[in-house]
Short mmCIF file of C-alpha atoms and ligand atoms in Angstrom, two decimals:
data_model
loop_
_atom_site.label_atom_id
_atom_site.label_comp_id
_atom_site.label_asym_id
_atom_site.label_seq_id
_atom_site.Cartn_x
_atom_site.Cartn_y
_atom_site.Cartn_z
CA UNK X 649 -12.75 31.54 8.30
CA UNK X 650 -13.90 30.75 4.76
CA UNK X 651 -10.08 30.76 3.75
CA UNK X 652 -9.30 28.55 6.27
CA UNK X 653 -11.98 26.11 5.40
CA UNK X 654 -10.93 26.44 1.74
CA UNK X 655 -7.42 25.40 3.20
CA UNK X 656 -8.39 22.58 4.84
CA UNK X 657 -10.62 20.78 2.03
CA UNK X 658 -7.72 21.49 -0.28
CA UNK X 659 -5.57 19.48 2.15
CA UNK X 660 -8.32 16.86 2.18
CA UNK X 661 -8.63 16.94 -1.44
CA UNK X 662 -5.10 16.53 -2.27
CA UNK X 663 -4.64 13.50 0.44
CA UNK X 664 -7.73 11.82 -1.47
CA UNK X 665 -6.38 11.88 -5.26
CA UNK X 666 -3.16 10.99 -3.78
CA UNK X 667 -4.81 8.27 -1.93
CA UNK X 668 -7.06 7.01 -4.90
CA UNK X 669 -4.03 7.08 -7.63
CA UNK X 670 -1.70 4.84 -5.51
CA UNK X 671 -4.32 2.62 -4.46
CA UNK X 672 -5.31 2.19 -7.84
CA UNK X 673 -4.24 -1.12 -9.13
CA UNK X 674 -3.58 0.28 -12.87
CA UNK X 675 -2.20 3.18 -12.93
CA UNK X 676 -5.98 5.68 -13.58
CA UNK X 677 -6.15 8.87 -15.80
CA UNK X 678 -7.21 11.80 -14.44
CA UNK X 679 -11.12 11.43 -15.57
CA UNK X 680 -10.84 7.77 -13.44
CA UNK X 681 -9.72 9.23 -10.52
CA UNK X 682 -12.74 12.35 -11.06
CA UNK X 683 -15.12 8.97 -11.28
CA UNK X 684 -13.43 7.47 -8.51
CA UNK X 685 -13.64 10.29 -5.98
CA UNK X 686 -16.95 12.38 -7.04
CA UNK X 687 -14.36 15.59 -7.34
CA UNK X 688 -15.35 17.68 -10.58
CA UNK X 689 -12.34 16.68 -13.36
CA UNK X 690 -11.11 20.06 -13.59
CA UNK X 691 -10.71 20.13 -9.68
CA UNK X 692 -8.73 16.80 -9.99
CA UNK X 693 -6.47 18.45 -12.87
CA UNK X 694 -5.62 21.31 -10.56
CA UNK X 695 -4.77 18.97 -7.47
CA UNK X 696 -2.65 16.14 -9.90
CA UNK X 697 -1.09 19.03 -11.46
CA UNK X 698 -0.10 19.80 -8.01
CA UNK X 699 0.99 16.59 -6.81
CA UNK X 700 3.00 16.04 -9.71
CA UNK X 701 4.72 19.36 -9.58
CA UNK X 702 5.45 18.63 -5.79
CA UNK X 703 7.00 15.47 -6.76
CA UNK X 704 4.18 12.68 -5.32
CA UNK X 705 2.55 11.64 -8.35
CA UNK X 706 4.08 10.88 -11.88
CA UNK X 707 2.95 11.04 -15.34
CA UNK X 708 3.73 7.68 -17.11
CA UNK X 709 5.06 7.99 -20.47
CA UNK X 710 2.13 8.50 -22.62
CA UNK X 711 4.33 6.23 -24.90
CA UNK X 712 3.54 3.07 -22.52
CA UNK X 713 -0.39 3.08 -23.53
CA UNK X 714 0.54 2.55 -27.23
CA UNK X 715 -1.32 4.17 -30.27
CA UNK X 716 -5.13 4.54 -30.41
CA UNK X 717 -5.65 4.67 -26.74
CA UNK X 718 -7.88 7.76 -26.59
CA UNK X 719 -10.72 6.19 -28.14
CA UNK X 720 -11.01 2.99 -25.65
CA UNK X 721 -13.80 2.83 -23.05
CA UNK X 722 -11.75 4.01 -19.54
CA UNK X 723 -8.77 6.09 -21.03
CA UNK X 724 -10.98 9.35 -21.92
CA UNK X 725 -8.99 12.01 -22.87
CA UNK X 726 -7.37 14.55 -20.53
CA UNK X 727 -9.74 16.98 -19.45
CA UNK X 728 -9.42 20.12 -20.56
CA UNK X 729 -7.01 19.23 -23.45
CA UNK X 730 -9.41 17.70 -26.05
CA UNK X 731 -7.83 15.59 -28.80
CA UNK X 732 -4.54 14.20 -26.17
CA UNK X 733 -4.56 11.25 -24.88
CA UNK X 734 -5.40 10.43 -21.18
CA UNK X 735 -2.21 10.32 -19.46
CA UNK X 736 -2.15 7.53 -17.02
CA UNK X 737 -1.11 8.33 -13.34
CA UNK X 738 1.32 6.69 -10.75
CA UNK X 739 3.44 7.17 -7.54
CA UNK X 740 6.61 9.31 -8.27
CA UNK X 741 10.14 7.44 -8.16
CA UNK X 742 12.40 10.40 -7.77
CA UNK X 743 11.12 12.68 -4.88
CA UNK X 744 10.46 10.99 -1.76
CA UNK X 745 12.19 8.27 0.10
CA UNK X 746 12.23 6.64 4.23
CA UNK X 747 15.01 4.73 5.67
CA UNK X 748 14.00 1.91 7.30
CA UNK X 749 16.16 0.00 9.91
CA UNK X 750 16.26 -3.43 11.41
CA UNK X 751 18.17 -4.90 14.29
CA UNK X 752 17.77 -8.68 14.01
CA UNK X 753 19.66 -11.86 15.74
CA UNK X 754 21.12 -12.39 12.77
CA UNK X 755 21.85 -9.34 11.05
CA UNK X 756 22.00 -5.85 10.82
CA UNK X 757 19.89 -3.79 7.71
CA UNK X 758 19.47 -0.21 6.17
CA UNK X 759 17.02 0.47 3.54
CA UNK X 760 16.10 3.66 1.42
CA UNK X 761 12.83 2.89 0.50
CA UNK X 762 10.83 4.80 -2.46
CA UNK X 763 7.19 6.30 -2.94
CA UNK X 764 6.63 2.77 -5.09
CA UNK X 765 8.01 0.91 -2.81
CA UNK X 766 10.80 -0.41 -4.18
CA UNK X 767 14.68 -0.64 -2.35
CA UNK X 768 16.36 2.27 -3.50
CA UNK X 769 19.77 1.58 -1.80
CA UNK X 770 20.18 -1.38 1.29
CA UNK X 771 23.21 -2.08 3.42
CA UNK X 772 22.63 -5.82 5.16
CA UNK X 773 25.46 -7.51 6.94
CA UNK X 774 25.62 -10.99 8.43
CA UNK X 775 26.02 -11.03 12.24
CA UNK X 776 25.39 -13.24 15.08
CA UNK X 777 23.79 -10.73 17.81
CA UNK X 778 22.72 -13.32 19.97
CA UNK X 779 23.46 -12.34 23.28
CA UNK X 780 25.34 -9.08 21.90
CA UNK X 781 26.12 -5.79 24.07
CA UNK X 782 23.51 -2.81 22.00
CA UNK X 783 26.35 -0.71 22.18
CA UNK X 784 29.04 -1.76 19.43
CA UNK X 785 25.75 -3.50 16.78
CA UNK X 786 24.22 -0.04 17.10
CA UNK X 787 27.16 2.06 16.39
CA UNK X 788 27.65 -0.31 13.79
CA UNK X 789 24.05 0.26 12.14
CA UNK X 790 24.80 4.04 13.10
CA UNK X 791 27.21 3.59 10.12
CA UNK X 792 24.89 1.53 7.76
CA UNK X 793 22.69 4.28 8.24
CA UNK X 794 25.25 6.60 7.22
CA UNK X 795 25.83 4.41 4.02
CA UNK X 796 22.78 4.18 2.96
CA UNK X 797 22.02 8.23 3.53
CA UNK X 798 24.60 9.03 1.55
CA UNK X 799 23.55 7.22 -1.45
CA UNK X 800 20.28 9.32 -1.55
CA UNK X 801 19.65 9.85 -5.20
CA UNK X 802 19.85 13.88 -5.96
CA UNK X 803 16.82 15.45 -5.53
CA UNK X 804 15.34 13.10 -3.32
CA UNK X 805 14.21 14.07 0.47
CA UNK X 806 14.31 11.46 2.93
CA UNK X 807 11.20 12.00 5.04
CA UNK X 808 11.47 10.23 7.93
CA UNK X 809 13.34 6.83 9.37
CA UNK X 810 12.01 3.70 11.14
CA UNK X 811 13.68 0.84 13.41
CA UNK X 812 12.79 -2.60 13.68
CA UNK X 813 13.32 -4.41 16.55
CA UNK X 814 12.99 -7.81 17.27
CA UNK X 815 11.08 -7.70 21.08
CA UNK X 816 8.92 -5.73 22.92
CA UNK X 817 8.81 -2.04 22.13
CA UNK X 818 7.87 1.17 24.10
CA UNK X 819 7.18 3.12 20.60
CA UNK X 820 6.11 6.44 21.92
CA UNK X 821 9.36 6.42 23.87
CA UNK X 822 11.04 5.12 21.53
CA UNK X 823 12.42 2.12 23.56
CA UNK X 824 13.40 -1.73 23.05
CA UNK X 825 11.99 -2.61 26.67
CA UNK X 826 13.56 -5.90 26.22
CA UNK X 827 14.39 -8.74 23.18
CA UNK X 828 14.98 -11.85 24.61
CA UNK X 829 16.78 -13.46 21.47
CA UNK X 830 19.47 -10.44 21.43
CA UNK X 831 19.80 -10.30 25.28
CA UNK X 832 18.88 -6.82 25.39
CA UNK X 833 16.78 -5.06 27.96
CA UNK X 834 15.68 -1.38 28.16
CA UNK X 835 17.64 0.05 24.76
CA UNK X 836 16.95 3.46 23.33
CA UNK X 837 18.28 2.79 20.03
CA UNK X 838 17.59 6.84 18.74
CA UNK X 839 20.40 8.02 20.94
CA UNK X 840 22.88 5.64 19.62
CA UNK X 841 21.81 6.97 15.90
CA UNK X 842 21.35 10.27 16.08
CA UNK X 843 24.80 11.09 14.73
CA UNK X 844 23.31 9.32 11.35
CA UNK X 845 20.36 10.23 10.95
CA UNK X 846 20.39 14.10 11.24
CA UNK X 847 16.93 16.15 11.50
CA UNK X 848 15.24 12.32 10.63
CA UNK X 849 12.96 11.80 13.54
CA UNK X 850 13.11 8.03 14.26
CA UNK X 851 9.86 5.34 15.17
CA UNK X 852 11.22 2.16 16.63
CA UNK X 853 8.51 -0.59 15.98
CA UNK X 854 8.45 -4.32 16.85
CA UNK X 855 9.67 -6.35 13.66
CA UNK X 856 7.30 -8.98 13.17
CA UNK X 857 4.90 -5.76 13.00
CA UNK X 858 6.33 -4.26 10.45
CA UNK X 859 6.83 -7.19 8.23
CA UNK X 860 2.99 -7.34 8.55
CA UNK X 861 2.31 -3.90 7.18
CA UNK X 862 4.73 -4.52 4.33
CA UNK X 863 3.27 -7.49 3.48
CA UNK X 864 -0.22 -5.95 3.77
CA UNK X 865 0.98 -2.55 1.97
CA UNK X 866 3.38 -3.23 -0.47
CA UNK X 867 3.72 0.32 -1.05
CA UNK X 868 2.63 3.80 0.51
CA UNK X 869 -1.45 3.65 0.02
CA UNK X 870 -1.42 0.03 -1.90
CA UNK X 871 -2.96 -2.65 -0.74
CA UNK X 872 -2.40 -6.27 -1.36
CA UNK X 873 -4.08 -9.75 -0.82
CA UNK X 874 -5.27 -10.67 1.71
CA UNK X 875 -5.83 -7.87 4.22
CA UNK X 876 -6.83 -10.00 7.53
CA UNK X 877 -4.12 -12.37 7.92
CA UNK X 878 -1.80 -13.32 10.99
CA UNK X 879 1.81 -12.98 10.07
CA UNK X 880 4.47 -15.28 11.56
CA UNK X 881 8.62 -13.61 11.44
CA UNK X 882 10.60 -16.98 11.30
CA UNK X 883 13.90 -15.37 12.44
CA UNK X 884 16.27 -16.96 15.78
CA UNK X 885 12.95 -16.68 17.21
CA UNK X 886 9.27 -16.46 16.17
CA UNK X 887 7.77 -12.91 15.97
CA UNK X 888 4.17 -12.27 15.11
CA UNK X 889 1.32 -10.08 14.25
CA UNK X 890 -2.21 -9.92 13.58
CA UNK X 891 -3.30 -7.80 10.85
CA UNK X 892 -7.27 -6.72 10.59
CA UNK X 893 -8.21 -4.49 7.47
CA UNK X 894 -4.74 -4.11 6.82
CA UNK X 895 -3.68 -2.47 9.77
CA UNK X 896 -1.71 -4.39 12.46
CA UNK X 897 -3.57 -5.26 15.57
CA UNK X 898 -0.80 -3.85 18.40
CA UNK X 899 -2.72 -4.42 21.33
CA UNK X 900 -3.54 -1.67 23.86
CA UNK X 901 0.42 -1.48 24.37
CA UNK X 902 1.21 -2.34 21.05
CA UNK X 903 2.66 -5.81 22.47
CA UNK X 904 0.49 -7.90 20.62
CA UNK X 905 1.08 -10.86 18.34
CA UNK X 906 4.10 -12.64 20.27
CA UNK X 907 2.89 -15.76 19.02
CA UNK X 908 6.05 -17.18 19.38
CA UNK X 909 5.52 -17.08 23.07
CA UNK X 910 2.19 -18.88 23.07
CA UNK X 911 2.69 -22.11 24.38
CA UNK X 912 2.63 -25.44 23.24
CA UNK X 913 3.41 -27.77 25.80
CA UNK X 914 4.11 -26.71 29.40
CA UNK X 915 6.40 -29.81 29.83
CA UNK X 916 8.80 -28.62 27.15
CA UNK X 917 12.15 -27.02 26.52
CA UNK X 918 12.61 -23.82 28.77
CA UNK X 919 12.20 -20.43 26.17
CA UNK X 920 14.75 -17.47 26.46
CA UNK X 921 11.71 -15.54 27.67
CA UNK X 922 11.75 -17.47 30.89
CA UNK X 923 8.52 -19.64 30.20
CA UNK X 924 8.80 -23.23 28.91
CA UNK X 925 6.96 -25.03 25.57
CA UNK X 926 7.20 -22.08 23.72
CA UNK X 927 6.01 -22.03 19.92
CA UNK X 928 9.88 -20.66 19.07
CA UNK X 929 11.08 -23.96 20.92
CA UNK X 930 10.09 -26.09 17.87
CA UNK X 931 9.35 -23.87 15.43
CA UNK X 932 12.12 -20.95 16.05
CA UNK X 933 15.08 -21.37 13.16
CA UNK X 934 18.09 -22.53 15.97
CA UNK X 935 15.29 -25.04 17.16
CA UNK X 936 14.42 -26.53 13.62
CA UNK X 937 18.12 -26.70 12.91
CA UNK X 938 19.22 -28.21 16.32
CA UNK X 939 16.12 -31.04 15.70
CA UNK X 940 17.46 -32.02 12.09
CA UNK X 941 21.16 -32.21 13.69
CA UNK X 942 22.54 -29.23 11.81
CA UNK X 943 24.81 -26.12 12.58
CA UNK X 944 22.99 -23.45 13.73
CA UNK X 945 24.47 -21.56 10.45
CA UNK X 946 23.29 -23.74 8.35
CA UNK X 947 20.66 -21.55 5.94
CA UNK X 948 16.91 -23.26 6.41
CA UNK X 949 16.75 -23.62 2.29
CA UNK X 950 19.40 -26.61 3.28
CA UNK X 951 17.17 -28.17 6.00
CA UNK X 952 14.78 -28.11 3.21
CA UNK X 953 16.64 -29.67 0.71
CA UNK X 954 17.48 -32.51 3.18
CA UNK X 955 13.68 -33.01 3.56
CA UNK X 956 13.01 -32.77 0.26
CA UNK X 957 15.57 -35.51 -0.30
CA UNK X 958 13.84 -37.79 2.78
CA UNK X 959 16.88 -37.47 5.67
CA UNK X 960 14.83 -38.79 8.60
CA UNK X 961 16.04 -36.44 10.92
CA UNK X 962 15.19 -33.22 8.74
CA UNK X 963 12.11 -34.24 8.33
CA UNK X 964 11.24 -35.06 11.75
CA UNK X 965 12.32 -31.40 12.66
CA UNK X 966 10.01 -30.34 10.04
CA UNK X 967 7.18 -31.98 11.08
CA UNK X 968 7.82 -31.41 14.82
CA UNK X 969 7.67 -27.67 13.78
CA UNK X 970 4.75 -27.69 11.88
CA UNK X 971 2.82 -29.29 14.37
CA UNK X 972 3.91 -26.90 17.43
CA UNK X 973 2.71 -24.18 14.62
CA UNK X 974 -0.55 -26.46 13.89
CA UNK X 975 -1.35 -26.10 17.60
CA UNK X 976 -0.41 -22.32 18.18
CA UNK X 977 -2.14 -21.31 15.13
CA UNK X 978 -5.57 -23.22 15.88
CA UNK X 979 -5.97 -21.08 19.01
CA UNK X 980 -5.22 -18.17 17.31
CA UNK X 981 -7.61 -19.21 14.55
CA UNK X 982 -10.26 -20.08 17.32
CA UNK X 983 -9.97 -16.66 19.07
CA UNK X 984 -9.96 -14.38 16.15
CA UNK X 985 -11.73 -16.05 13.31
CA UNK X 986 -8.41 -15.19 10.55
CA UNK X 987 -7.90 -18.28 8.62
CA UNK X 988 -4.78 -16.85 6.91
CA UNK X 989 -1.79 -17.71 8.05
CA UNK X 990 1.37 -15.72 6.16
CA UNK X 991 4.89 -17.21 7.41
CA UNK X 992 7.78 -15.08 6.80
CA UNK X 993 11.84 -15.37 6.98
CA UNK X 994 13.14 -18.85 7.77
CA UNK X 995 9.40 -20.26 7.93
CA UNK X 996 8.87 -18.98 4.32
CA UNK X 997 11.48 -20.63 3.26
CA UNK X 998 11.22 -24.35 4.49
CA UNK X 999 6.78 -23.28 3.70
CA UNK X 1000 6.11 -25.79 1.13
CA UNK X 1001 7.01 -28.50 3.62
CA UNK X 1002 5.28 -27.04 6.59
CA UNK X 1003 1.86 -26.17 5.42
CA UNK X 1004 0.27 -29.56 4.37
CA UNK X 1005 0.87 -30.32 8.12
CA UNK X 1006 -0.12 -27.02 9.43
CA UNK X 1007 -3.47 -27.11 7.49
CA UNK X 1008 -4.02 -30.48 8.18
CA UNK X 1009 -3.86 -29.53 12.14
CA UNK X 1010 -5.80 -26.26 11.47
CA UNK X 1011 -8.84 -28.37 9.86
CA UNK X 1012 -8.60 -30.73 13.14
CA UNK X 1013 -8.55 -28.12 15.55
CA UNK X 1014 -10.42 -25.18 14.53
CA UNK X 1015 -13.89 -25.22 15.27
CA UNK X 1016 -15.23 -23.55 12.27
CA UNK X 1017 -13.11 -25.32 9.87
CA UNK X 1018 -15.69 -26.98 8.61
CA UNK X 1019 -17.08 -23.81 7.08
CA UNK X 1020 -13.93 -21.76 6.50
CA UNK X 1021 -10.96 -23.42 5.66
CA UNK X 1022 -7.89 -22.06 6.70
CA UNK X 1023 -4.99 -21.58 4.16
CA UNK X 1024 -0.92 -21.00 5.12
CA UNK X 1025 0.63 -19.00 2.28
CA UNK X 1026 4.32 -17.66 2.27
CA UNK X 1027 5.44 -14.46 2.15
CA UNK X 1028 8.58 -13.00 -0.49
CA UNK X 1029 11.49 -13.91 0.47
CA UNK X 1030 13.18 -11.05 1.84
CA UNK X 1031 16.16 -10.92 4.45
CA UNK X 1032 14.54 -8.07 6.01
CA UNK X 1033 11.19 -7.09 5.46
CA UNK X 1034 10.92 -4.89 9.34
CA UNK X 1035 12.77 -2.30 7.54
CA UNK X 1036 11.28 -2.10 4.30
CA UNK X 1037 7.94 -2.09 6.71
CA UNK X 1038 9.52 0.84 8.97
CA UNK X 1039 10.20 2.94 5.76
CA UNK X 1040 7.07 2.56 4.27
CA UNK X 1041 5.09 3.67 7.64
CA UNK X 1042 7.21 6.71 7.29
CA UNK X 1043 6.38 7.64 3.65
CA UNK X 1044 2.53 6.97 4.90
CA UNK X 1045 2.85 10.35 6.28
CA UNK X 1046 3.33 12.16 2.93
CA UNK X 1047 -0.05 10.17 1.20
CA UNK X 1048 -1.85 11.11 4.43
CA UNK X 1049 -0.59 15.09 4.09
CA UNK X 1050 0.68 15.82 0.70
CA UNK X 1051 0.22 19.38 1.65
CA UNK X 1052 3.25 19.28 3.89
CA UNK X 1053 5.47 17.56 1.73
CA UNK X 1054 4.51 19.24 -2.00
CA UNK X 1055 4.35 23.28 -0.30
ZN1 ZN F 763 9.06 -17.96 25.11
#
């Protein structure tokens, strides 16, 4: 019994110096994360000696703190080693990795993702899946997958694979119950992989989702600004999430967020999801494009341009969008009091025309603007962040449990 409970604080020891070292926002000797976590410093040695042996933490090169660091206030030297300098700590690069998937309208993606969060490897290739049969655009991200797997760096250990998908998702089955924007209706993506992806158990997630938790996580137990935000995935469509203390609101089916679907005039266009004045209607990429008279291939940076440059028609598709977003947004704002609005994909990238607009509406609309006001930032440009955020949820699972992956 006492063995056992010696077991399982070690486990709960190692998972909080793991924790506190790649939360930390420099990277903290060992005697910062002792202050940081109330464990004794020689305790802390033994389990960072441990993580770093098992490949989840990192020494950085003493080299990087430059002479005379020993004697500064917050770099104490190394316990037990009098006279060296502290060695700073930080998330290994070479031992653990996720792949991360992602299904969209317009393309297909596979990512290796790292313990730092950084793209080790990606495969992304242009398609148009818009109305496509699952069949062939899986098989074809079957050998993405493959690619990308194969270009593992030696050494490393792929712990576990997510999908995104751009609809509504049945995640403990691991089903695509349907995605209006692809066509597709009751897809179980896993079978179509499994050749690829070996032992890799795979999550499917919803997209918009899992942009969220990227944006709110850049990396496995790191946390960014801000943490309560509602996230808006300008793709074909409009996906969406709500994200409270950094963790994704899902909803009690883990359907929530389809903001795109909220409605902004009942008298308007009719949506691929059967309703009509959908937010995607105005806002959605094919809709902004069709309103400023371009090709639907046209890349949104060019619809900004032309607005930039004053074409009357690409800036009344601009403005027509941001006000379908102004109205959306403000009853989001209104029901759950999070004035930060994060647009990703094609929204990011035409954002520096939209907001103005969009706050402007957001200070009519929302009741306690006067108090609060609400702000619309953009998020990195990134052609797809649902897979970086499917990768990153996997490697979650070795900062929760380090024991599993460093035994
Ligand atoms: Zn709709």
């Amino acid at each position: 019994m006492a063995n056992l409970r010696q077991a399982s604080l070690r486990h709960a020891n190692l998972a909080l110096v793991a924790r506190t070292v790649l939360a930390a926002e420099a990277p903290p000797s060992r005697a910062d994360v002792a202050a940081a976590t109330s464990l004794t410093r020689s305790t802390v040695s033994r389990l960072v000696d441990e993580l770093v042996t098992g490949g989840v933490l990192a020494e950085v090169d003493s080299a990087i703190g430059g002479p005379g660091q020993p004697g500064q206030p917050g770099r104490p030297s190394r316990p037990g080693r009098p006279g060296r300098p502290a060695t700073p700590l930080t998330a290994s690069t070479g031992r653990f990795a996720a792949l991360g998937l992602q299904v969209g309208v317009g393309q297909l993606a596979a990512r290796l993702v790292g313990l730092t969060g950084e793209v080790l490897a990606e495969q992304l290739v242009p398609l148009d899946l818009a109305g496509s049969r699952p069949g062939p655009s899986l098989r074809r991200l079957r050998t993405l997958t493959t690619r990308v797997l194969a270009s593992t760096p030696p050494g490393m250990t792929v712990v576990g694979a997510g999908l995104a998908l751009p609809g509504i998702v049945d995640h403990t089955e691991g089903r695509l119950l349907s995605a209006p924007n692809l066509g597709w209706e009751d897809v179980t993506p896993g079978a179509a992989l499994r050749g690829a992806l070996g032992d890799l158990t795979l999550c499917v997630g919803n997209e918009a989702d899992l942009a969220a938790h990227a944006f709110a996580h850049p990396a496995p137990g790191r946390s960014s600004e801000p943490q309560d935000f509602v996230y808006l995935s300008g793709e074909v469509g409009i996906g969406g999430a709500v994200v409270v203390d950094g963790t994704v609101m899902t909803g009690r089916h883990g359907w929530a967020g389809e903001i795109g679907h909220v409605c902004v005039d009942p008298e308007g266009p009719t949506c691929r999801c059967g309703s009509t004045g959908c937010l995607e209607q105005y806002a959605g990429r094919l809709a902004m494009l069709a309103a400023a008279g371009l090709d639907a291939s046209t890349p949104p940076a060019e619809l900004a341009r032309r607005a930039h440059a004053g074409d009357d028609k690409a800036r009344t598709a601009v403005r027509s969008a941001a006000r379908a977003l102004g109205i959306a947004l403000a009853g989001v704002v209104n029901v759950l009091d999070i004035p930060t609005v994060v647009l990703g994909g094609h929204l990011a990238q035409v954002g520096a025309l939209l907001a103005p607009d969009v706050e402007a509406m957001l200070v009519r609309r929302v009741l306690s603007a006067h108090w609060v006001t609400s702000r619309v930032v953009t998020a990195p440009d990134d052609p797809a962040p649902g897979a970086t955020g499917a990768a990153l949820l996997a490697l979650d699972r070795v900062v929760a449990d380090p024991v599993a992956f460093v035994s």
